[in-house]
Coordinates of C-alpha atoms in Angstrom, one line a residue:
G1 CA 86.5 -55.3 51.3
R2 CA 82.8 -56.4 51.6
E3 CA 83.7 -59.0 54.3
S4 CA 85.4 -56.4 56.5
E5 CA 82.3 -54.0 56.0
R6 CA 80.0 -56.8 57.1
G7 CA 82.2 -57.5 60.1
R8 CA 82.1 -53.8 61.1
M9 CA 78.3 -53.7 60.9
S10 CA 78.1 -56.9 62.9
N11 CA 80.3 -55.3 65.6
I12 CA 78.0 -52.2 65.6
K13 CA 74.9 -54.3 65.9
A14 CA 76.4 -56.5 68.6
N15 CA 77.3 -53.4 70.7
L16 CA 73.8 -51.9 70.4
S17 CA 72.2 -54.8 72.2
P18 CA 71.4 -58.4 71.4
E19 CA 67.6 -57.7 71.2
L20 CA 68.2 -55.0 68.6
T21 CA 69.5 -57.5 66.1
S22 CA 66.9 -60.1 66.9
T23 CA 64.6 -61.1 64.1
N24 CA 61.7 -60.8 66.5
K25 CA 60.1 -57.5 65.8
G26 CA 58.7 -55.4 68.6
K27 CA 61.4 -56.4 71.1
I28 CA 63.5 -53.3 70.8
P29 CA 64.5 -52.4 74.4
L30 CA 63.7 -49.0 75.7
S31 CA 67.0 -49.2 77.6
S32 CA 68.8 -48.5 74.3
I33 CA 66.9 -45.3 74.0
D34 CA 67.5 -44.5 77.6
I35 CA 71.2 -44.9 77.0
L36 CA 71.1 -42.4 74.2
N37 CA 69.0 -39.9 76.2
K38 CA 71.4 -40.3 79.1
N39 CA 74.5 -39.8 77.1
I40 CA 73.3 -37.1 74.8
D41 CA 75.6 -34.5 76.3
G42 CA 78.5 -36.9 76.6
D43 CA 78.8 -36.4 80.3
K44 CA 77.5 -39.8 81.5
K45 CA 79.1 -42.8 79.9
D46 CA 78.1 -46.5 79.7
D47 CA 80.8 -48.7 78.1
N48 CA 78.0 -51.1 76.9
A49 CA 76.1 -48.4 75.0
V50 CA 78.1 -47.9 71.8
V51 CA 81.3 -48.6 69.9
R52 CA 83.8 -45.9 70.9
V53 CA 86.5 -44.0 69.1
N54 CA 88.5 -41.7 71.3
P55 CA 88.7 -38.8 71.3
S56 CA 85.4 -37.1 70.2
P57 CA 82.7 -37.3 68.9
P58 CA 80.8 -38.1 72.2
P59 CA 79.5 -41.6 72.5
A60 CA 75.9 -40.6 72.1
N61 CA 76.7 -38.8 68.8
Q62 CA 78.5 -41.9 67.6
F63 CA 75.4 -44.0 68.5
V64 CA 73.2 -41.6 66.5
E65 CA 75.5 -41.7 63.5
H66 CA 75.7 -45.4 63.5
L67 CA 72.0 -45.8 63.9
V68 CA 71.3 -43.5 60.9
N69 CA 73.8 -45.3 58.7
M70 CA 72.3 -48.7 59.6
L71 CA 68.9 -47.6 58.2
V72 CA 70.0 -48.3 54.6
V73 CA 72.2 -51.3 55.2
E74 CA 71.6 -54.0 52.6
E75 CA 71.7 -57.6 53.8
N76 CA 72.4 -60.1 51.0
R77 CA 69.6 -58.7 48.8
D78 CA 69.6 -59.0 45.1
D79 CA 68.5 -56.4 42.6
S80 CA 65.2 -58.1 41.6
P81 CA 62.0 -56.1 42.0
S82 CA 60.8 -58.4 44.7
A83 CA 63.8 -57.3 46.8
K84 CA 62.6 -53.7 47.1
T85 CA 61.9 -53.9 50.7
T86 CA 63.5 -52.7 53.9
S87 CA 66.3 -54.8 55.3
A88 CA 65.9 -56.6 58.7
T89 CA 68.5 -54.2 60.2
G90 CA 66.7 -51.2 58.7
L91 CA 63.4 -52.4 60.2
H92 CA 64.9 -52.7 63.7
V93 CA 66.6 -49.3 63.5
L94 CA 63.3 -47.8 62.3
E95 CA 61.6 -49.3 65.3
V96 CA 64.2 -47.7 67.6
L97 CA 63.9 -44.3 66.0
S98 CA 60.1 -44.5 66.2
K99 CA 60.4 -45.1 70.0
M100 CA 62.7 -42.1 70.6
R101 CA 61.3 -38.9 71.9
L102 CA 62.2 -36.8 68.8
K103 CA 59.5 -34.2 69.1
K104 CA 61.1 -30.8 69.6
E105 CA 59.2 -30.0 72.8
E106 CA 60.0 -33.3 74.3
N107 CA 63.7 -33.7 73.7
H108 CA 65.4 -30.8 72.0
D109 CA 69.0 -32.1 72.6
L110 CA 68.2 -35.6 71.2
R111 CA 66.6 -34.1 68.2
N112 CA 69.6 -31.8 67.6
A113 CA 71.9 -34.8 67.7
F114 CA 70.4 -36.0 64.5
K115 CA 70.9 -32.7 62.6
D116 CA 74.5 -33.5 61.6
T117 CA 73.6 -36.9 60.2
D118 CA 72.1 -38.2 57.0
L119 CA 68.8 -39.0 58.7
S120 CA 66.7 -37.1 56.2
K121 CA 68.5 -38.5 53.2
N122 CA 68.3 -42.1 54.5
L123 CA 64.7 -41.9 55.5
C124 CA 63.8 -40.7 51.9
E125 CA 65.9 -43.5 50.4
L126 CA 64.2 -46.0 52.7
L127 CA 60.8 -44.6 51.8
K128 CA 61.5 -44.7 48.1
Q129 CA 62.7 -48.3 48.1
E130 CA 59.9 -49.8 50.2
Q131 CA 57.3 -50.9 47.8
T132 CA 55.3 -53.6 49.5
E133 CA 55.0 -53.2 53.3
E134 CA 52.6 -50.3 53.8
E135 CA 53.0 -50.4 57.6
V136 CA 56.7 -49.8 57.2
V137 CA 55.9 -47.0 54.8
R138 CA 53.5 -45.5 57.3
K139 CA 56.1 -45.7 60.1
I140 CA 58.7 -43.9 58.0
I141 CA 56.3 -41.1 57.2
V142 CA 55.2 -40.7 60.8
L143 CA 58.8 -40.3 61.7
I144 CA 59.2 -37.6 59.0
V145 CA 56.0 -35.9 60.4
T146 CA 57.7 -35.7 63.9
L147 CA 60.9 -34.3 62.4
T148 CA 59.2 -31.6 60.3
F149 CA 56.7 -30.5 63.1
K150 CA 57.8 -27.3 64.8
D151 CA 61.1 -27.5 62.9
D152 CA 63.2 -24.4 62.5
G153 CA 63.7 -25.3 58.8
H154 CA 66.7 -27.7 59.1
F155 CA 64.9 -31.0 58.6
K156 CA 62.3 -29.5 56.2
E157 CA 65.1 -28.1 54.0
R158 CA 66.8 -31.5 53.9
F159 CA 63.7 -33.4 53.2
V160 CA 62.8 -31.2 50.3
S161 CA 66.3 -31.4 48.8
N162 CA 66.0 -35.2 48.9
D163 CA 62.8 -35.2 46.9
C164 CA 60.6 -36.1 49.8
L165 CA 57.6 -34.4 48.3
M166 CA 57.5 -36.5 45.1
I167 CA 58.3 -39.7 47.1
L168 CA 55.4 -38.9 49.5
M169 CA 52.9 -38.4 46.7
Q170 CA 54.0 -41.7 45.0
K171 CA 53.4 -43.5 48.3
M172 CA 50.0 -41.8 48.6
N173 CA 49.2 -43.4 45.2
D174 CA 50.7 -46.8 46.0
F175 CA 48.8 -47.1 49.3
S176 CA 45.6 -45.1 48.6
R177 CA 43.4 -47.2 50.9
N178 CA 45.5 -46.8 54.0
E179 CA 43.9 -43.8 55.7
K180 CA 46.5 -43.4 58.5
L181 CA 49.2 -43.4 55.9
Q182 CA 47.4 -40.7 53.9
E183 CA 47.0 -38.6 57.1
A184 CA 50.7 -38.8 57.8
A185 CA 51.7 -38.0 54.2
C186 CA 49.3 -35.0 54.1
T187 CA 50.5 -33.7 57.4
T188 CA 54.1 -33.9 56.3
L189 CA 53.3 -31.9 53.1
N190 CA 51.5 -29.3 55.2
N191 CA 54.4 -29.0 57.6
I192 CA 56.7 -28.4 54.7
S193 CA 54.3 -25.9 53.0
I194 CA 54.4 -23.7 56.1
Y195 CA 58.2 -23.5 55.7
I196 CA 57.9 -22.7 52.0
K197 CA 56.0 -19.5 52.7
R198 CA 58.9 -18.0 54.6
N199 CA 60.8 -15.2 52.9
D200 CA 64.3 -16.5 53.7
I201 CA 64.2 -20.0 52.1
P202 CA 66.6 -20.8 49.3
N203 CA 65.2 -20.3 45.7
A204 CA 66.2 -23.9 44.9
T205 CA 64.1 -25.2 47.7
K206 CA 61.1 -23.1 46.6
K207 CA 61.5 -24.4 43.1
R208 CA 61.5 -28.0 44.2
F209 CA 58.3 -27.4 46.1
L210 CA 56.6 -25.7 43.1
D211 CA 57.8 -28.3 40.7
A212 CA 56.4 -31.1 42.9
I213 CA 53.0 -29.6 43.0
N214 CA 52.7 -28.0 39.6
N215 CA 51.7 -31.0 37.6
T216 CA 48.6 -32.9 36.8
A217 CA 49.7 -36.1 38.5
S218 CA 50.3 -34.4 41.9
M219 CA 47.0 -32.6 41.8
K220 CA 45.1 -35.7 40.7
T221 CA 46.7 -37.4 43.7
F222 CA 45.4 -34.7 46.0
H223 CA 42.0 -34.7 44.3
D224 CA 41.6 -38.5 44.6
T225 CA 42.8 -38.5 48.2
M226 CA 40.2 -35.9 49.2
M227 CA 37.5 -37.8 47.4
N228 CA 38.5 -41.0 49.2
Y229 CA 38.4 -39.4 52.6
P230 CA 35.8 -36.6 52.5
K231 CA 35.3 -36.7 56.3
N232 CA 38.9 -36.8 57.3
K233 CA 39.7 -33.3 58.6
C234 CA 43.4 -33.8 58.6
V235 CA 43.5 -34.9 55.0
Q236 CA 41.2 -32.1 53.8
E237 CA 42.7 -29.3 55.7
S238 CA 46.3 -30.3 54.9
I239 CA 45.7 -30.5 51.1
F240 CA 43.9 -27.2 51.0
A241 CA 46.8 -25.6 53.0
V242 CA 49.4 -27.1 50.6
V243 CA 47.6 -25.7 47.5
Q244 CA 47.1 -22.4 49.2
A245 CA 50.9 -22.3 49.9
F246 CA 51.6 -23.1 46.3
L247 CA 49.5 -20.2 45.0
S248 CA 50.9 -17.8 47.6
V249 CA 54.6 -18.4 46.6
N250 CA 54.1 -18.8 42.9
D251 CA 54.0 -15.8 40.6
S252 CA 50.7 -14.6 39.1
N253 CA 51.4 -15.6 35.5
N254 CA 52.4 -19.1 36.5
N255 CA 49.4 -19.4 38.8
R256 CA 47.1 -18.6 35.9
I257 CA 48.8 -21.4 33.8
F258 CA 48.5 -23.8 36.7
M259 CA 44.8 -23.0 37.2
Q260 CA 44.0 -23.4 33.5
D261 CA 46.1 -26.5 32.8
V262 CA 46.0 -28.3 36.1
L263 CA 43.6 -27.1 38.8
I264 CA 40.6 -26.9 36.6
Q265 CA 41.4 -29.9 34.5
V266 CA 41.6 -32.4 37.4
G267 CA 38.3 -31.1 38.8
F268 CA 39.8 -29.4 41.9
L269 CA 37.4 -26.5 41.8
D270 CA 34.5 -28.8 41.5
L271 CA 35.8 -30.6 44.6
I272 CA 36.1 -27.4 46.6
C273 CA 32.5 -26.5 45.8
T274 CA 31.2 -29.9 46.5
F275 CA 33.1 -29.9 49.8
L276 CA 31.6 -26.6 50.9
E277 CA 28.1 -27.7 49.9
N278 CA 28.4 -31.0 51.8
D279 CA 29.7 -29.0 54.8
L280 CA 26.6 -26.8 54.7
N281 CA 24.3 -29.8 54.4
D282 CA 26.0 -31.8 57.1
Q283 CA 25.7 -29.0 59.7
D284 CA 22.8 -29.1 62.2
D285 CA 21.1 -25.7 62.6
N286 CA 21.8 -25.8 66.3
E287 CA 25.4 -26.9 66.1
I288 CA 27.9 -24.7 67.8
K289 CA 31.1 -24.9 65.7
T290 CA 34.5 -24.4 67.2
T291 CA 37.2 -22.1 65.9
A292 CA 39.3 -25.1 64.6
S293 CA 36.3 -26.5 62.7
L294 CA 35.5 -23.2 61.2
N295 CA 39.1 -22.6 60.1
A296 CA 39.7 -26.0 58.8
F297 CA 36.4 -26.7 57.0
V298 CA 35.3 -23.3 55.7
K299 CA 37.9 -20.6 55.7
M300 CA 40.7 -22.3 53.7
P301 CA 38.5 -23.5 50.8
L302 CA 36.8 -20.1 50.7
L303 CA 40.2 -18.5 50.5
L304 CA 41.2 -20.7 47.6
L305 CA 38.0 -19.9 45.8
K306 CA 38.6 -16.2 46.2
I307 CA 42.2 -16.5 44.9
V308 CA 41.3 -18.5 41.8
A309 CA 38.3 -16.3 41.1
Q310 CA 40.4 -13.1 41.3
E311 CA 43.2 -14.5 39.1
E312 CA 41.7 -16.6 36.3
K313 CA 38.8 -16.0 34.0
Q314 CA 38.2 -19.7 33.2
A315 CA 38.0 -20.4 36.9
R316 CA 35.2 -17.8 37.3
I317 CA 33.3 -19.4 34.4
V318 CA 33.6 -22.8 36.0
L319 CA 32.4 -21.4 39.4
R320 CA 29.4 -19.8 37.8
E321 CA 28.5 -23.0 36.0
K322 CA 28.8 -24.8 39.3
N323 CA 26.2 -22.3 40.7
A324 CA 28.9 -21.2 43.2
I325 CA 27.1 -17.8 43.8
M326 CA 24.1 -19.6 45.4
M327 CA 26.4 -21.7 47.5
L328 CA 28.2 -18.6 48.7
A329 CA 24.9 -17.0 49.5
A330 CA 24.0 -19.9 51.7
I331 CA 27.4 -19.6 53.5
I332 CA 26.8 -15.9 54.0
N333 CA 23.4 -16.6 55.4
R334 CA 24.7 -19.3 57.8
Y335 CA 27.6 -17.2 59.1
H336 CA 25.9 -13.9 59.3
A337 CA 25.8 -12.7 62.9
S338 CA 22.0 -12.7 63.0
S339 CA 22.1 -16.5 62.2
L340 CA 24.5 -17.5 64.9
P341 CA 23.9 -17.8 68.7
S342 CA 26.0 -15.4 70.8
S343 CA 27.9 -18.3 72.3
T344 CA 29.3 -19.3 68.9
L345 CA 30.4 -15.7 68.2
Q346 CA 32.1 -15.6 71.6
Q347 CA 33.9 -18.9 71.0
T348 CA 35.2 -18.0 67.6
T349 CA 36.9 -14.7 68.4
A350 CA 40.0 -14.3 66.2
S351 CA 43.4 -13.6 67.7
T352 CA 44.0 -10.5 65.6
G353 CA 42.1 -7.4 64.9
G354 CA 39.2 -8.3 67.2
K355 CA 37.4 -9.9 64.4
T356 CA 35.6 -13.2 64.9
M357 CA 36.4 -16.1 62.6
T358 CA 32.8 -15.9 61.4
D359 CA 33.5 -12.3 60.3
K360 CA 36.4 -13.5 58.3
I361 CA 34.4 -16.3 56.6
L362 CA 31.6 -13.9 55.9
H363 CA 34.0 -11.3 54.3
L364 CA 35.7 -14.0 52.2
A365 CA 32.3 -15.2 50.9
L366 CA 31.1 -11.7 50.1
E367 CA 34.4 -10.8 48.3
T368 CA 34.2 -13.9 46.2
V369 CA 30.6 -13.2 45.2
K370 CA 31.6 -9.7 44.3
V371 CA 34.4 -11.0 42.0
L372 CA 32.1 -13.4 40.3
Y373 CA 29.5 -10.6 39.7
D374 CA 31.9 -7.9 38.6
N375 CA 33.6 -10.1 36.1
N376 CA 30.6 -11.6 34.3
E377 CA 32.4 -13.4 31.4
N378 CA 31.0 -16.3 29.4
N379 CA 32.5 -18.9 27.2
E380 CA 31.9 -16.9 24.0

């Protein structure tokens, strides 16, 4: 019964290490992680590392499985709203996971050991239930960032299927003044949006992504986050990329509805125009911009403006009312070759086609102006 389950968990925690079950946060020994790294292939064994069941799975895989299951262990908590926090065991396990080298390029084998576990599901459950401790929320999201970065699709697929997108946006709302948390959430959404644009993803996964973005609440969250952190490149670039991914995988008819009912209504077009205007005003005439800066702060919002201008009449009307043509003219003037020093042109050479990034920005601005001129509708 419940007593035997508690006894089993006590044995697991006792075998991990005495420090791991201490109530003193921050004293998780790196030796526990070294044991896991050492035993990941099952060749080297340490009888003090984990509880064993012979034969297979290998000791390290047992350790991983126990660790993941302990994330969501409940310890004498009631069902009152005030109890919606992470258990002491969950906090310690989260600390251990945070210290592991789970980046793909750092420890491929260790990362793979977690693929057959419920890590994605349990992290989403933990993230959803944590409602008070924003630093715990941030650590969970940072771990999700690590797992979705340079992922072949395994972790991204599982996070999407466990409603990670909606949970992330809820936490962005709950802790809107924590900039580091916002950065981590936006980075995770961006990592997942890259996967969504692949041709081989399941239709159910694509639908979950589209449903998560295609509503006023989500776009308002994006809008408010960008307004709160206008100088944060990570936040701005990530949200632009997520919206662009949404428009690229959604069909044209649904895109028009989304633009009419959501994008325009929450003021996202206004935000893009204001963003580009501020970027123009903030630049020093002698500043030499890098490729990353150009790509993050000019190319993506311009691409979004071009897409919405091409697909939706009401968007074109809004953009003309915002005097977007004059803003685009200023961008064209700034990024025209005659306006830039040769060093900038050399630094911003694109990797494909021999075009510079400034060329791409220039062409996007010209194409958008042409769309606005060629379709001169009005509200009547």
